[in-house]
N, CA, C and O atoms as a Maestro MAE file, in Angstrom:
{
 s_m_m2io_version
 :::
 2.0.0
}

f_m_ct {
 s_m_title
 :::
 protein
 m_atom[268] {
  # First column is atom index #
  i_m_mmod_type
  r_m_x_coord
  r_m_y_coord
  r_m_z_coord
  i_m_residue_number
  s_m_chain_name
  s_m_pdb_residue_name
  s_m_pdb_atom_name
  i_m_atomic_number
  :::
  1 25 1.014 -1.236 -0.062 1 A "ARG " " N  " 7
  2 3 -0.093 0.078 0.137 1 A "ARG " " CA " 6
  3 2 0.802 1.109 -0.057 1 A "ARG " " C  " 6
  4 15 1.969 0.811 0.196 1 A "ARG " " O  " 8
  5 25 0.611 2.152 -0.405 2 A "ALA " " N  " 7
  6 3 0.869 3.520 -0.416 2 A "ALA " " CA " 6
  7 2 0.176 4.729 -1.067 2 A "ALA " " C  " 6
  8 15 -0.618 4.528 -1.987 2 A "ALA " " O  " 8
  9 25 0.404 5.823 -0.689 3 A "TRP " " N  " 7
  10 3 -0.362 6.863 -0.888 3 A "TRP " " CA " 6
  11 2 0.045 8.076 -0.604 3 A "TRP " " C  " 6
  12 15 0.772 8.243 0.376 3 A "TRP " " O  " 8
  13 25 -0.439 9.393 -1.589 4 A "PHE " " N  " 7
  14 3 0.344 10.510 -1.465 4 A "PHE " " CA " 6
  15 2 -1.114 11.550 -1.403 4 A "PHE " " C  " 6
  16 15 -2.138 11.194 -1.986 4 A "PHE " " O  " 8
  17 25 -1.066 12.428 -0.879 5 A "GLU " " N  " 7
  18 3 -2.072 13.271 -0.526 5 A "GLU " " CA " 6
  19 2 -1.465 14.946 0.192 5 A "GLU " " C  " 6
  20 15 -0.636 15.315 1.024 5 A "GLU " " O  " 8
  21 25 -2.371 15.509 -0.640 6 A "MET " " N  " 7
  22 3 -1.619 17.073 -0.912 6 A "MET " " CA " 6
  23 2 -3.094 17.947 -0.149 6 A "MET " " C  " 6
  24 15 -4.174 17.734 -0.702 6 A "MET " " O  " 8
  25 25 -3.083 18.601 0.705 7 A "THR " " N  " 7
  26 3 -4.035 19.095 1.346 7 A "THR " " CA " 6
  27 2 -4.717 20.443 0.992 7 A "THR " " C  " 6
  28 15 -4.234 21.017 0.016 7 A "THR " " O  " 8
  29 25 -5.769 21.054 1.625 8 A "ALA " " N  " 7
  30 3 -6.365 22.124 1.072 8 A "ALA " " CA " 6
  31 2 -5.494 23.651 1.286 8 A "ALA " " C  " 6
  32 15 -5.403 24.688 0.629 8 A "ALA " " O  " 8
  33 25 -4.820 23.053 2.826 9 A "ASN " " N  " 7
  34 3 -4.092 24.171 3.466 9 A "ASN " " CA " 6
  35 2 -2.392 23.887 3.204 9 A "ASN " " C  " 6
  36 15 -1.637 24.581 3.885 9 A "ASN " " O  " 8
  37 25 -1.958 23.192 2.532 10 A "GLY " " N  " 7
  38 3 -0.793 23.278 1.981 10 A "GLY " " CA " 6
  39 2 0.269 22.129 2.373 10 A "GLY " " C  " 6
  40 15 1.467 22.203 2.103 10 A "GLY " " O  " 8
  41 25 -0.445 20.879 3.161 11 A "GLN " " N  " 7
  42 3 0.305 20.172 3.775 11 A "GLN " " CA " 6
  43 2 0.956 18.811 2.592 11 A "GLN " " C  " 6
  44 15 0.121 18.602 1.712 11 A "GLN " " O  " 8
  45 25 1.577 18.375 2.524 12 A "ILE " " N  " 7
  46 3 1.902 17.013 1.695 12 A "ILE " " CA " 6
  47 2 2.030 15.616 2.889 12 A "ILE " " C  " 6
  48 15 2.827 15.574 3.827 12 A "ILE " " O  " 8
  49 25 1.097 14.642 2.556 13 A "TYR " " N  " 7
  50 3 1.577 13.473 3.333 13 A "TYR " " CA " 6
  51 2 1.985 12.150 2.095 13 A "TYR " " C  " 6
  52 15 1.439 11.896 1.022 13 A "TYR " " O  " 8
  53 25 2.936 11.620 2.654 14 A "VAL " " N  " 7
  54 3 3.364 10.467 1.450 14 A "VAL " " CA " 6
  55 2 3.433 9.090 2.859 14 A "VAL " " C  " 6
  56 15 4.007 9.027 3.946 14 A "VAL " " O  " 8
  57 25 2.735 8.384 2.270 15 A "TYR " " N  " 7
  58 3 2.999 6.807 2.749 15 A "TYR " " CA " 6
  59 2 3.435 5.334 2.304 15 A "TYR " " C  " 6
  60 15 2.571 4.830 1.587 15 A "TYR " " O  " 8
  61 25 4.176 4.776 2.457 16 A "SER " " N  " 7
  62 3 4.620 3.420 1.985 16 A "SER " " CA " 6
  63 2 4.649 2.369 3.000 16 A "SER " " C  " 6
  64 15 5.216 2.507 4.083 16 A "SER " " O  " 8
  65 25 4.039 1.334 2.636 17 A "GLN " " N  " 7
  66 3 3.985 -0.156 3.657 17 A "GLN " " CA " 6
  67 2 5.410 -0.619 3.576 17 A "GLN " " C  " 6
  68 15 5.941 -1.040 4.604 17 A "GLN " " O  " 8
  69 25 5.984 -0.584 2.604 18 A "SER " " N  " 7
  70 3 7.498 -1.357 2.339 18 A "SER " " CA " 6
  71 2 8.701 -0.423 2.294 18 A "SER " " C  " 6
  72 15 9.722 -0.758 2.893 18 A "SER " " O  " 8
  73 25 8.644 0.823 1.569 19 A "GLY " " N  " 7
  74 3 9.575 1.888 1.799 19 A "GLY " " CA " 6
  75 2 9.426 2.997 0.353 19 A "GLY " " C  " 6
  76 15 8.745 2.832 -0.658 19 A "GLY " " O  " 8
  77 25 10.398 4.212 0.747 20 A "ILE " " N  " 7
  78 3 10.529 4.900 0.175 20 A "ILE " " CA " 6
  79 2 11.620 5.363 -0.409 20 A "ILE " " C  " 6
  80 15 12.451 5.873 0.342 20 A "ILE " " O  " 8
  81 25 11.889 5.320 -1.742 21 A "ASN " " N  " 7
  82 3 13.551 5.748 -2.062 21 A "ASN " " CA " 6
  83 2 13.487 7.036 -3.112 21 A "ASN " " C  " 6
  84 15 12.641 7.157 -3.998 21 A "ASN " " O  " 8
  85 25 14.389 7.822 -2.872 22 A "LEU " " N  " 7
  86 3 14.575 8.937 -3.723 22 A "LEU " " CA " 6
  87 2 15.996 9.265 -3.871 22 A "LEU " " C  " 6
  88 15 16.808 9.177 -2.950 22 A "LEU " " O  " 8
  89 25 16.327 9.731 -5.334 23 A "ARG " " N  " 7
  90 3 17.358 9.427 -5.941 23 A "ARG " " CA " 6
  91 2 17.849 10.676 -6.870 23 A "ARG " " C  " 6
  92 15 17.039 10.950 -7.755 23 A "ARG " " O  " 8
  93 25 18.962 11.441 -6.837 24 A "THR " " N  " 7
  94 3 18.979 12.311 -8.037 24 A "THR " " CA " 6
  95 2 20.552 12.131 -8.607 24 A "THR " " C  " 6
  96 15 21.396 11.661 -7.844 24 A "THR " " O  " 8
  97 25 20.820 12.423 -9.629 25 A "GLU " " N  " 7
  98 3 22.318 12.505 -10.043 25 A "GLU " " CA " 6
  99 2 23.069 13.935 -9.744 25 A "GLU " " C  " 6
  100 15 24.281 14.136 -9.657 25 A "GLU " " O  " 8
  101 25 22.019 14.838 -9.618 26 A "GLY " " N  " 7
  102 3 22.331 16.254 -8.949 26 A "GLY " " CA " 6
  103 2 22.279 16.369 -7.363 26 A "GLY " " C  " 6
  104 15 22.568 15.476 -6.566 26 A "GLY " " O  " 8
  105 25 21.955 17.344 -7.146 27 A "SER " " N  " 7
  106 3 21.890 17.829 -5.532 27 A "SER " " CA " 6
  107 2 20.719 17.915 -5.082 27 A "SER " " C  " 6
  108 15 19.928 18.601 -5.729 27 A "SER " " O  " 8
  109 25 20.310 17.322 -3.980 28 A "MET " " N  " 7
  110 3 18.999 17.266 -3.151 28 A "MET " " CA " 6
  111 2 19.209 17.992 -1.817 28 A "MET " " C  " 6
  112 15 20.073 17.672 -1.001 28 A "MET " " O  " 8
  113 25 18.436 18.887 -1.687 29 A "ASN " " N  " 7
  114 3 18.043 19.836 -0.723 29 A "ASN " " CA " 6
  115 2 17.200 19.969 0.167 29 A "ASN " " C  " 6
  116 15 16.080 20.202 -0.288 29 A "ASN " " O  " 8
  117 25 17.253 19.925 1.117 30 A "PHE " " N  " 7
  118 3 16.094 19.899 2.184 30 A "PHE " " CA " 6
  119 2 16.145 21.513 2.975 30 A "PHE " " C  " 6
  120 15 17.198 21.803 3.543 30 A "PHE " " O  " 8
  121 25 15.030 22.495 2.988 31 A "HIS " " N  " 7
  122 3 15.092 23.301 3.373 31 A "HIS " " CA " 6
  123 2 14.054 23.524 4.468 31 A "HIS " " C  " 6
  124 15 13.156 22.926 3.876 31 A "HIS " " O  " 8
  125 25 13.393 23.974 5.768 32 A "ALA " " N  " 7
  126 3 12.420 24.166 6.248 32 A "ALA " " CA " 6
  127 2 12.869 25.763 7.192 32 A "ALA " " C  " 6
  128 15 13.987 26.091 7.589 32 A "ALA " " O  " 8
  129 25 11.876 26.330 7.300 33 A "ASP " " N  " 7
  130 3 11.817 27.822 8.018 33 A "ASP " " CA " 6
  131 2 11.633 27.569 9.506 33 A "ASP " " C  " 6
  132 15 11.926 28.539 10.205 33 A "ASP " " O  " 8
  133 25 11.116 26.235 10.292 34 A "GLN " " N  " 7
  134 3 10.929 25.623 11.377 34 A "GLN " " CA " 6
  135 2 12.072 24.666 11.381 34 A "GLN " " C  " 6
  136 15 13.238 24.886 11.053 34 A "GLN " " O  " 8
  137 25 11.501 23.511 11.832 35 A "ASN " " N  " 7
  138 3 12.251 22.202 12.428 35 A "ASN " " CA " 6
  139 2 12.474 21.255 11.035 35 A "ASN " " C  " 6
  140 15 11.760 21.253 10.032 35 A "ASN " " O  " 8
  141 25 13.505 20.576 11.254 36 A "ILE " " N  " 7
  142 3 13.832 18.811 10.474 36 A "ILE " " CA " 6
  143 2 13.906 18.041 11.479 36 A "ILE " " C  " 6
  144 15 14.833 18.050 12.289 36 A "ILE " " O  " 8
  145 25 12.959 17.330 11.507 37 A "SER " " N  " 7
  146 3 12.792 15.856 12.256 37 A "SER " " CA " 6
  147 2 13.224 14.901 11.544 37 A "SER " " C  " 6
  148 15 12.905 15.045 10.363 37 A "SER " " O  " 8
  149 25 13.970 13.745 11.810 38 A "PHE " " N  " 7
  150 3 14.199 12.753 11.765 38 A "PHE " " CA " 6
  151 2 13.954 11.395 12.780 38 A "PHE " " C  " 6
  152 15 14.631 11.321 13.805 38 A "PHE " " O  " 8
  153 25 13.155 10.535 12.520 39 A "ASN " " N  " 7
  154 3 12.438 9.590 13.666 39 A "ASN " " CA " 6
  155 2 12.705 8.150 13.159 39 A "ASN " " C  " 6
  156 15 12.123 7.668 12.186 39 A "ASN " " O  " 8
  157 25 13.662 7.486 13.923 40 A "ALA " " N  " 7
  158 3 13.585 5.822 13.114 40 A "ALA " " CA " 6
  159 2 13.483 4.803 14.349 40 A "ALA " " C  " 6
  160 15 13.842 4.872 15.525 40 A "ALA " " O  " 8
  161 25 13.111 4.242 13.903 41 A "GLY " " N  " 7
  162 3 12.686 2.782 15.102 41 A "GLY " " CA " 6
  163 2 13.854 2.024 15.486 41 A "GLY " " C  " 6
  164 15 13.962 1.408 16.547 41 A "GLY " " O  " 8
  165 25 14.879 2.112 14.410 42 A "LYS " " N  " 7
  166 3 16.011 1.647 14.499 42 A "LYS " " CA " 6
  167 2 17.289 2.564 14.615 42 A "LYS " " C  " 6
  168 15 17.629 3.187 15.621 42 A "LYS " " O  " 8
  169 25 17.818 2.535 13.615 43 A "ASN " " N  " 7
  170 3 19.106 3.351 13.246 43 A "ASN " " CA " 6
  171 2 19.042 4.646 12.491 43 A "ASN " " C  " 6
  172 15 18.234 4.638 11.562 43 A "ASN " " O  " 8
  173 25 19.560 5.505 12.639 44 A "VAL " " N  " 7
  174 3 19.858 6.599 11.430 44 A "VAL " " CA " 6
  175 2 21.275 6.670 10.850 44 A "VAL " " C  " 6
  176 15 22.305 7.095 11.373 44 A "VAL " " O  " 8
  177 25 21.120 6.282 9.953 45 A "LEU " " N  " 7
  178 3 22.524 6.080 9.247 45 A "LEU " " CA " 6
  179 2 22.812 7.438 8.017 45 A "LEU " " C  " 6
  180 15 21.913 7.906 7.319 45 A "LEU " " O  " 8
  181 25 24.235 7.877 7.982 46 A "PHE " " N  " 7
  182 3 24.500 9.002 7.282 46 A "PHE " " CA " 6
  183 2 25.764 8.281 6.440 46 A "PHE " " C  " 6
  184 15 26.531 7.506 7.010 46 A "PHE " " O  " 8
  185 25 25.896 8.631 4.993 47 A "ALA " " N  " 7
  186 3 27.292 7.813 4.548 47 A "ALA " " CA " 6
  187 2 27.530 9.198 3.410 47 A "ALA " " C  " 6
  188 15 26.685 9.768 2.720 47 A "ALA " " O  " 8
  189 25 28.934 9.442 3.529 48 A "SER " " N  " 7
  190 3 29.488 10.352 2.475 48 A "SER " " CA " 6
  191 2 30.712 10.025 1.936 48 A "SER " " C  " 6
  192 15 31.689 9.507 2.478 48 A "SER " " O  " 8
  193 25 30.558 10.350 0.922 49 A "GLY " " N  " 7
  194 3 31.991 9.827 0.137 49 A "GLY " " CA " 6
  195 2 32.978 10.614 -0.009 49 A "GLY " " C  " 6
  196 15 33.941 10.227 -0.672 49 A "GLY " " O  " 8
  197 25 32.968 12.049 0.640 50 A "THR " " N  " 7
  198 3 33.816 12.890 1.190 50 A "THR " " CA " 6
  199 2 34.131 13.415 2.248 50 A "THR " " C  " 6
  200 15 35.304 13.432 2.624 50 A "THR " " O  " 8
  201 25 33.315 13.855 2.816 51 A "ALA " " N  " 7
  202 3 33.130 14.586 3.946 51 A "ALA " " CA " 6
  203 2 32.097 14.811 4.510 51 A "ALA " " C  " 6
  204 15 31.181 14.978 3.704 51 A "ALA " " O  " 8
  205 25 31.784 14.902 5.610 52 A "PHE " " N  " 7
  206 3 30.261 15.220 6.500 52 A "PHE " " CA " 6
  207 2 30.714 16.502 7.242 52 A "PHE " " C  " 6
  208 15 31.724 16.652 7.929 52 A "PHE " " O  " 8
  209 25 29.833 17.303 6.979 53 A "VAL " " N  " 7
  210 3 30.119 18.886 7.565 53 A "VAL " " CA " 6
  211 2 28.537 18.881 8.403 53 A "VAL " " C  " 6
  212 15 27.469 18.446 7.973 53 A "VAL " " O  " 8
  213 25 28.782 19.415 9.504 54 A "ALA " " N  " 7
  214 3 27.871 20.263 10.366 54 A "ALA " " CA " 6
  215 2 27.740 21.453 10.710 54 A "ALA " " C  " 6
  216 15 28.706 21.850 11.360 54 A "ALA " " O  " 8
  217 25 26.779 22.358 10.515 55 A "GLU " " N  " 7
  218 3 27.191 23.788 10.908 55 A "GLU " " CA " 6
  219 2 26.078 24.232 11.914 55 A "GLU " " C  " 6
  220 15 24.921 24.024 11.547 55 A "GLU " " O  " 8
  221 25 26.192 24.571 12.621 56 A "SER " " N  " 7
  222 3 25.297 25.302 14.129 56 A "SER " " CA " 6
  223 2 25.767 26.185 14.897 56 A "SER " " C  " 6
  224 15 26.979 26.244 15.106 56 A "SER " " O  " 8
  225 25 24.938 26.993 15.431 57 A "GLN " " N  " 7
  226 3 25.625 27.689 16.710 57 A "GLN " " CA " 6
  227 2 25.759 26.595 17.979 57 A "GLN " " C  " 6
  228 15 26.652 26.766 18.809 57 A "GLN " " O  " 8
  229 25 24.973 25.637 18.073 58 A "THR " " N  " 7
  230 3 25.316 24.914 19.270 58 A "THR " " CA " 6
  231 2 25.242 23.342 18.798 58 A "THR " " C  " 6
  232 15 24.431 23.129 17.896 58 A "THR " " O  " 8
  233 25 25.816 22.467 19.178 59 A "VAL " " N  " 7
  234 3 25.687 20.979 18.706 59 A "VAL " " CA " 6
  235 2 25.608 20.021 20.230 59 A "VAL " " C  " 6
  236 15 26.532 19.963 21.042 59 A "VAL " " O  " 8
  237 25 24.475 19.420 20.346 60 A "SER " " N  " 7
  238 3 23.967 18.753 21.557 60 A "SER " " CA " 6
  239 2 23.963 17.126 20.932 60 A "SER " " C  " 6
  240 15 23.630 16.824 19.786 60 A "SER " " O  " 8
  241 25 24.469 16.085 22.112 61 A "PHE " " N  " 7
  242 3 24.438 14.661 21.522 61 A "PHE " " CA " 6
  243 2 23.886 13.988 22.670 61 A "PHE " " C  " 6
  244 15 24.763 13.851 23.522 61 A "PHE " " O  " 8
  245 25 22.968 13.596 22.962 62 A "ASN " " N  " 7
  246 3 22.068 12.802 24.053 62 A "ASN " " CA " 6
  247 2 22.260 11.427 23.667 62 A "ASN " " C  " 6
  248 15 21.806 11.018 22.599 62 A "ASN " " O  " 8
  249 25 23.004 10.565 24.587 63 A "GLY " " N  " 7
  250 3 23.096 9.037 24.106 63 A "GLY " " CA " 6
  251 2 23.447 8.292 25.805 63 A "GLY " " C  " 6
  252 15 23.672 8.869 26.869 63 A "GLY " " O  " 8
  253 25 23.394 7.221 25.571 64 A "LYS " " N  " 7
  254 3 24.227 6.302 27.136 64 A "LYS " " CA " 6
  255 2 25.724 6.134 26.642 64 A "LYS " " C  " 6
  256 15 26.529 5.796 27.510 64 A "LYS " " O  " 8
  257 25 26.089 6.287 25.640 65 A "LYS " " N  " 7
  258 3 27.364 6.114 25.524 65 A "LYS " " CA " 6
  259 2 28.290 7.190 24.497 65 A "LYS " " C  " 6
  260 15 27.859 7.645 23.437 65 A "LYS " " O  " 8
  261 25 29.524 7.447 25.022 66 A "THR " " N  " 7
  262 3 30.268 7.975 24.188 66 A "THR " " CA " 6
  263 2 31.013 7.701 22.990 66 A "THR " " C  " 6
  264 15 31.066 6.495 22.751 66 A "THR " " O  " 8
  265 25 31.603 8.431 22.165 67 A "PHE " " N  " 7
  266 3 32.349 8.462 20.912 67 A "PHE " " CA " 6
  267 2 33.369 9.011 21.131 67 A "PHE " " C  " 6
  268 15 34.190 9.170 20.228 67 A "PHE " " O  " 8
  :::
 }
 m_bond[267] {
  # First column is bond index #
  i_m_from
  i_m_to
  i_m_order
  :::
  1 1 2 1
  2 2 3 1
  3 3 4 2
  4 3 5 1
  5 5 6 1
  6 6 7 1
  7 7 8 2
  8 7 9 1
  9 9 10 1
  10 10 11 1
  11 11 12 2
  12 11 13 1
  13 13 14 1
  14 14 15 1
  15 15 16 2
  16 15 17 1
  17 17 18 1
  18 18 19 1
  19 19 20 2
  20 19 21 1
  21 21 22 1
  22 22 23 1
  23 23 24 2
  24 23 25 1
  25 25 26 1
  26 26 27 1
  27 27 28 2
  28 27 29 1
  29 29 30 1
  30 30 31 1
  31 31 32 2
  32 31 33 1
  33 33 34 1
  34 34 35 1
  35 35 36 2
  36 35 37 1
  37 37 38 1
  38 38 39 1
  39 39 40 2
  40 39 41 1
  41 41 42 1
  42 42 43 1
  43 43 44 2
  44 43 45 1
  45 45 46 1
  46 46 47 1
  47 47 48 2
  48 47 49 1
  49 49 50 1
  50 50 51 1
  51 51 52 2
  52 51 53 1
  53 53 54 1
  54 54 55 1
  55 55 56 2
  56 55 57 1
  57 57 58 1
  58 58 59 1
  59 59 60 2
  60 59 61 1
  61 61 62 1
  62 62 63 1
  63 63 64 2
  64 63 65 1
  65 65 66 1
  66 66 67 1
  67 67 68 2
  68 67 69 1
  69 69 70 1
  70 70 71 1
  71 71 72 2
  72 71 73 1
  73 73 74 1
  74 74 75 1
  75 75 76 2
  76 75 77 1
  77 77 78 1
  78 78 79 1
  79 79 80 2
  80 79 81 1
  81 81 82 1
  82 82 83 1
  83 83 84 2
  84 83 85 1
  85 85 86 1
  86 86 87 1
  87 87 88 2
  88 87 89 1
  89 89 90 1
  90 90 91 1
  91 91 92 2
  92 91 93 1
  93 93 94 1
  94 94 95 1
  95 95 96 2
  96 95 97 1
  97 97 98 1
  98 98 99 1
  99 99 100 2
  100 99 101 1
  101 101 102 1
  102 102 103 1
  103 103 104 2
  104 103 105 1
  105 105 106 1
  106 106 107 1
  107 107 108 2
  108 107 109 1
  109 109 110 1
  110 110 111 1
  111 111 112 2
  112 111 113 1
  113 113 114 1
  114 114 115 1
  115 115 116 2
  116 115 117 1
  117 117 118 1
  118 118 119 1
  119 119 120 2
  120 119 121 1
  121 121 122 1
  122 122 123 1
  123 123 124 2
  124 123 125 1
  125 125 126 1
  126 126 127 1
  127 127 128 2
  128 127 129 1
  129 129 130 1
  130 130 131 1
  131 131 132 2
  132 131 133 1
  133 133 134 1
  134 134 135 1
  135 135 136 2
  136 135 137 1
  137 137 138 1
  138 138 139 1
  139 139 140 2
  140 139 141 1
  141 141 142 1
  142 142 143 1
  143 143 144 2
  144 143 145 1
  145 145 146 1
  146 146 147 1
  147 147 148 2
  148 147 149 1
  149 149 150 1
  150 150 151 1
  151 151 152 2
  152 151 153 1
  153 153 154 1
  154 154 155 1
  155 155 156 2
  156 155 157 1
  157 157 158 1
  158 158 159 1
  159 159 160 2
  160 159 161 1
  161 161 162 1
  162 162 163 1
  163 163 164 2
  164 163 165 1
  165 165 166 1
  166 166 167 1
  167 167 168 2
  168 167 169 1
  169 169 170 1
  170 170 171 1
  171 171 172 2
  172 171 173 1
  173 173 174 1
  174 174 175 1
  175 175 176 2
  176 175 177 1
  177 177 178 1
  178 178 179 1
  179 179 180 2
  180 179 181 1
  181 181 182 1
  182 182 183 1
  183 183 184 2
  184 183 185 1
  185 185 186 1
  186 186 187 1
  187 187 188 2
  188 187 189 1
  189 189 190 1
  190 190 191 1
  191 191 192 2
  192 191 193 1
  193 193 194 1
  194 194 195 1
  195 195 196 2
  196 195 197 1
  197 197 198 1
  198 198 199 1
  199 199 200 2
  200 199 201 1
  201 201 202 1
  202 202 203 1
  203 203 204 2
  204 203 205 1
  205 205 206 1
  206 206 207 1
  207 207 208 2
  208 207 209 1
  209 209 210 1
  210 210 211 1
  211 211 212 2
  212 211 213 1
  213 213 214 1
  214 214 215 1
  215 215 216 2
  216 215 217 1
  217 217 218 1
  218 218 219 1
  219 219 220 2
  220 219 221 1
  221 221 222 1
  222 222 223 1
  223 223 224 2
  224 223 225 1
  225 225 226 1
  226 226 227 1
  227 227 228 2
  228 227 229 1
  229 229 230 1
  230 230 231 1
  231 231 232 2
  232 231 233 1
  233 233 234 1
  234 234 235 1
  235 235 236 2
  236 235 237 1
  237 237 238 1
  238 238 239 1
  239 239 240 2
  240 239 241 1
  241 241 242 1
  242 242 243 1
  243 243 244 2
  244 243 245 1
  245 245 246 1
  246 246 247 1
  247 247 248 2
  248 247 249 1
  249 249 250 1
  250 250 251 1
  251 251 252 2
  252 251 253 1
  253 253 254 1
  254 254 255 1
  255 255 256 2
  256 255 257 1
  257 257 258 1
  258 258 259 1
  259 259 260 2
  260 259 261 1
  261 261 262 1
  262 262 263 1
  263 263 264 2
  264 263 265 1
  265 265 266 1
  266 266 267 1
  267 267 268 2
  :::
 }
}
């Protein structure tokens, strides 16, 4: 099952029972005037071919283990 919904007030909802894949041969950008949230029931994985760059006024890590 999968569905895509655009509401009259400008929200977009996407659902897939088995997975969602996005790919581009160019760049992919995410922009939000407020927050961007990622939630995973298991792991959050990021991979980079050259560098991982994070830029912020403050950075916080919360967890049971240190790295």
